Short mmCIF file of C-alpha atoms in Angstrom, two decimals:
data_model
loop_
_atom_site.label_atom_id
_atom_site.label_comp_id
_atom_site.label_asym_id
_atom_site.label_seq_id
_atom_site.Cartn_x
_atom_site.Cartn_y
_atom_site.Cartn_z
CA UNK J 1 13.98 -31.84 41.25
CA UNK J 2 15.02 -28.13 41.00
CA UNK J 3 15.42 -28.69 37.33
CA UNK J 4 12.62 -30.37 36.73
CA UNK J 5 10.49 -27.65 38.62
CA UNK J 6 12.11 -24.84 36.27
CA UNK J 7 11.02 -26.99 33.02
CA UNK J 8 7.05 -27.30 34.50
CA UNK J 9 7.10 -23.49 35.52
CA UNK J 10 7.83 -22.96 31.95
CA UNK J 11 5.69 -25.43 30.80
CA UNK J 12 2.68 -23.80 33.02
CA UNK J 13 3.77 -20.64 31.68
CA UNK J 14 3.62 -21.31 28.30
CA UNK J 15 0.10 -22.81 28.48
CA UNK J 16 -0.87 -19.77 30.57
CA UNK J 17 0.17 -17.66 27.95
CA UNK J 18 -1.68 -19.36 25.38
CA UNK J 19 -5.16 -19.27 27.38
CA UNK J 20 -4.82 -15.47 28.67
CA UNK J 21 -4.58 -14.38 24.66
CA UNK J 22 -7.52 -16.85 23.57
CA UNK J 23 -9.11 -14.83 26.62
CA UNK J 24 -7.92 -11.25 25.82
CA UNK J 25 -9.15 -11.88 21.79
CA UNK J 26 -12.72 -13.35 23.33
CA UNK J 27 -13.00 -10.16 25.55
CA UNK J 28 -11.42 -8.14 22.55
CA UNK J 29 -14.73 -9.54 20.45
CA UNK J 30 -17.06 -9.06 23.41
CA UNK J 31 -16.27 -6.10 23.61
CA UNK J 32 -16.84 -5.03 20.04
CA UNK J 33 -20.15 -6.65 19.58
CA UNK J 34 -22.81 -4.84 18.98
CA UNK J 35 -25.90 -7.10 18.94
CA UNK J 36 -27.13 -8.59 21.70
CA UNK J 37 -26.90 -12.33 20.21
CA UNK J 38 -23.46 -11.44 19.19
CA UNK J 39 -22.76 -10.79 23.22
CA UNK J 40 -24.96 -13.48 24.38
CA UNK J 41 -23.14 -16.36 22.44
CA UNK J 42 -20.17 -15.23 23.18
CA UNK J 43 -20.28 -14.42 26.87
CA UNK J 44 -20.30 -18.15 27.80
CA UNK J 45 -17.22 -18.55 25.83
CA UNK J 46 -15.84 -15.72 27.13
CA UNK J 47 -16.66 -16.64 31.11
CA UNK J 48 -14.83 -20.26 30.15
CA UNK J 49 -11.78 -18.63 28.72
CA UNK J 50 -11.62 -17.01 31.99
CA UNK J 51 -11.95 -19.62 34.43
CA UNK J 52 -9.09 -21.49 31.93
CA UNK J 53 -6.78 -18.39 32.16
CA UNK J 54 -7.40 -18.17 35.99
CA UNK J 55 -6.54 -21.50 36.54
CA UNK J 56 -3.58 -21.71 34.24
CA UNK J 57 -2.66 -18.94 36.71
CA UNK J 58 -2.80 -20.43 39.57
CA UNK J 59 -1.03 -23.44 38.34
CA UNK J 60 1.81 -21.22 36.80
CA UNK J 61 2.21 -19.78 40.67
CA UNK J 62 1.95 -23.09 42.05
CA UNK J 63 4.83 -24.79 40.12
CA UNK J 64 7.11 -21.53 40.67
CA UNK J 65 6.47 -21.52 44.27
CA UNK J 66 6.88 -25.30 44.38
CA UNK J 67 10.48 -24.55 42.43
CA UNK J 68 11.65 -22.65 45.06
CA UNK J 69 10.81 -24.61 48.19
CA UNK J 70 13.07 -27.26 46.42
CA UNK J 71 15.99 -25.05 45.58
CA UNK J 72 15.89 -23.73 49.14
CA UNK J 73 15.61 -27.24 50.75
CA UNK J 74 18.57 -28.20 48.54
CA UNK J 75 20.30 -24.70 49.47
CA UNK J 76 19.68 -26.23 53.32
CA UNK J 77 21.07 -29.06 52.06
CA UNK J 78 24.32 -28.16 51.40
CA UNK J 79 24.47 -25.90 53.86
CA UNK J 80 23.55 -28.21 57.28
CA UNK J 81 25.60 -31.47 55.51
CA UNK J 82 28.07 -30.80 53.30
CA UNK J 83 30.45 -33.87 53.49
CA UNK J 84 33.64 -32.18 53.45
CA UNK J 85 32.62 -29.64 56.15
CA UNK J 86 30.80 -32.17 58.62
CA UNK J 87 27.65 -30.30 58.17
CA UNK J 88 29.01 -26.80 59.63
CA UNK J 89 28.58 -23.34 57.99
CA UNK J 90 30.73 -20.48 58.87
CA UNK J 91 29.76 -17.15 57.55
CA UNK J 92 31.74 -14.35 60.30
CA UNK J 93 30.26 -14.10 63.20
CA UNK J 94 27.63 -16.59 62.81
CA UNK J 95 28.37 -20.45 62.47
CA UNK J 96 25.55 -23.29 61.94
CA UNK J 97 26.23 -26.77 62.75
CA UNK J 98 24.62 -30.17 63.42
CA UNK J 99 24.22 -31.34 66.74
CA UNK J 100 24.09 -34.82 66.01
CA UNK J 101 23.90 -35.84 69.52
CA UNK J 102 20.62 -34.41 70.35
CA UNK J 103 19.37 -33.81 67.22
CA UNK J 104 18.92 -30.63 65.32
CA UNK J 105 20.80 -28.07 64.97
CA UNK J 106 23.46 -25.54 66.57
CA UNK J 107 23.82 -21.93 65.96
CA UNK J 108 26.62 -19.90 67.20
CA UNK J 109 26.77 -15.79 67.09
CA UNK J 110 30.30 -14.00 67.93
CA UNK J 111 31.30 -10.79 68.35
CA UNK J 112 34.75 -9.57 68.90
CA UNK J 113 35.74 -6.93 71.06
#
């Protein structure tokens, strides 16, 4: 899932790129028109190159942020029940562990004196 998250953020990216330089060269043009009929037909293709870019955008964030919730939930993952370990994480002074029991999970701060 991870994987396939990383290949649609690049995908989204990609197409992003493409519509935020159609929009750039449109506002580019606007910009350098000097009749008003020049501005006028262009202005509704420049507002729609917009909204495209803008929502290519948003997209692009979407799949990113949608990359990393599933890295992290697999990070979790291995963390909370990794077969060899029962499910328990020891980092010093801090420990996480199952509690299969009751359901959820433990976690254990030490400090030696």
């Amino acid at each position: 899932a991870a994987a396939g998250g990383v290949v649609s953020y690049l995908m989204a990216d990609a197409d992003f790129d493409d519509k935020n330089k159609k929009y750039e060269k449109l506002l580019s043009d606007y910009n350098s028109a000097d009749a008003y009929s020049e501005k006028e037909k262009l202005y509704s293709q420049l507002s729609d190159a917009k909204k495209a870019a803008y929502d290519a955008e948003d997209i692009r964030r979407i799949t990113i942020g949608a990359t990393i919730a599933v890295w992290g939930l697999n990070l979790l993952d291995v963390i909370l029940f990794f077969p060899e370990e029962r499910g328990s994480m020891i980092v010093s002074p801090v420990s996480i562990r199952p509690d299969l029991q009751n359901g959820g999970a433990l976690l254990t701060l030490t400090y030696k004196f």
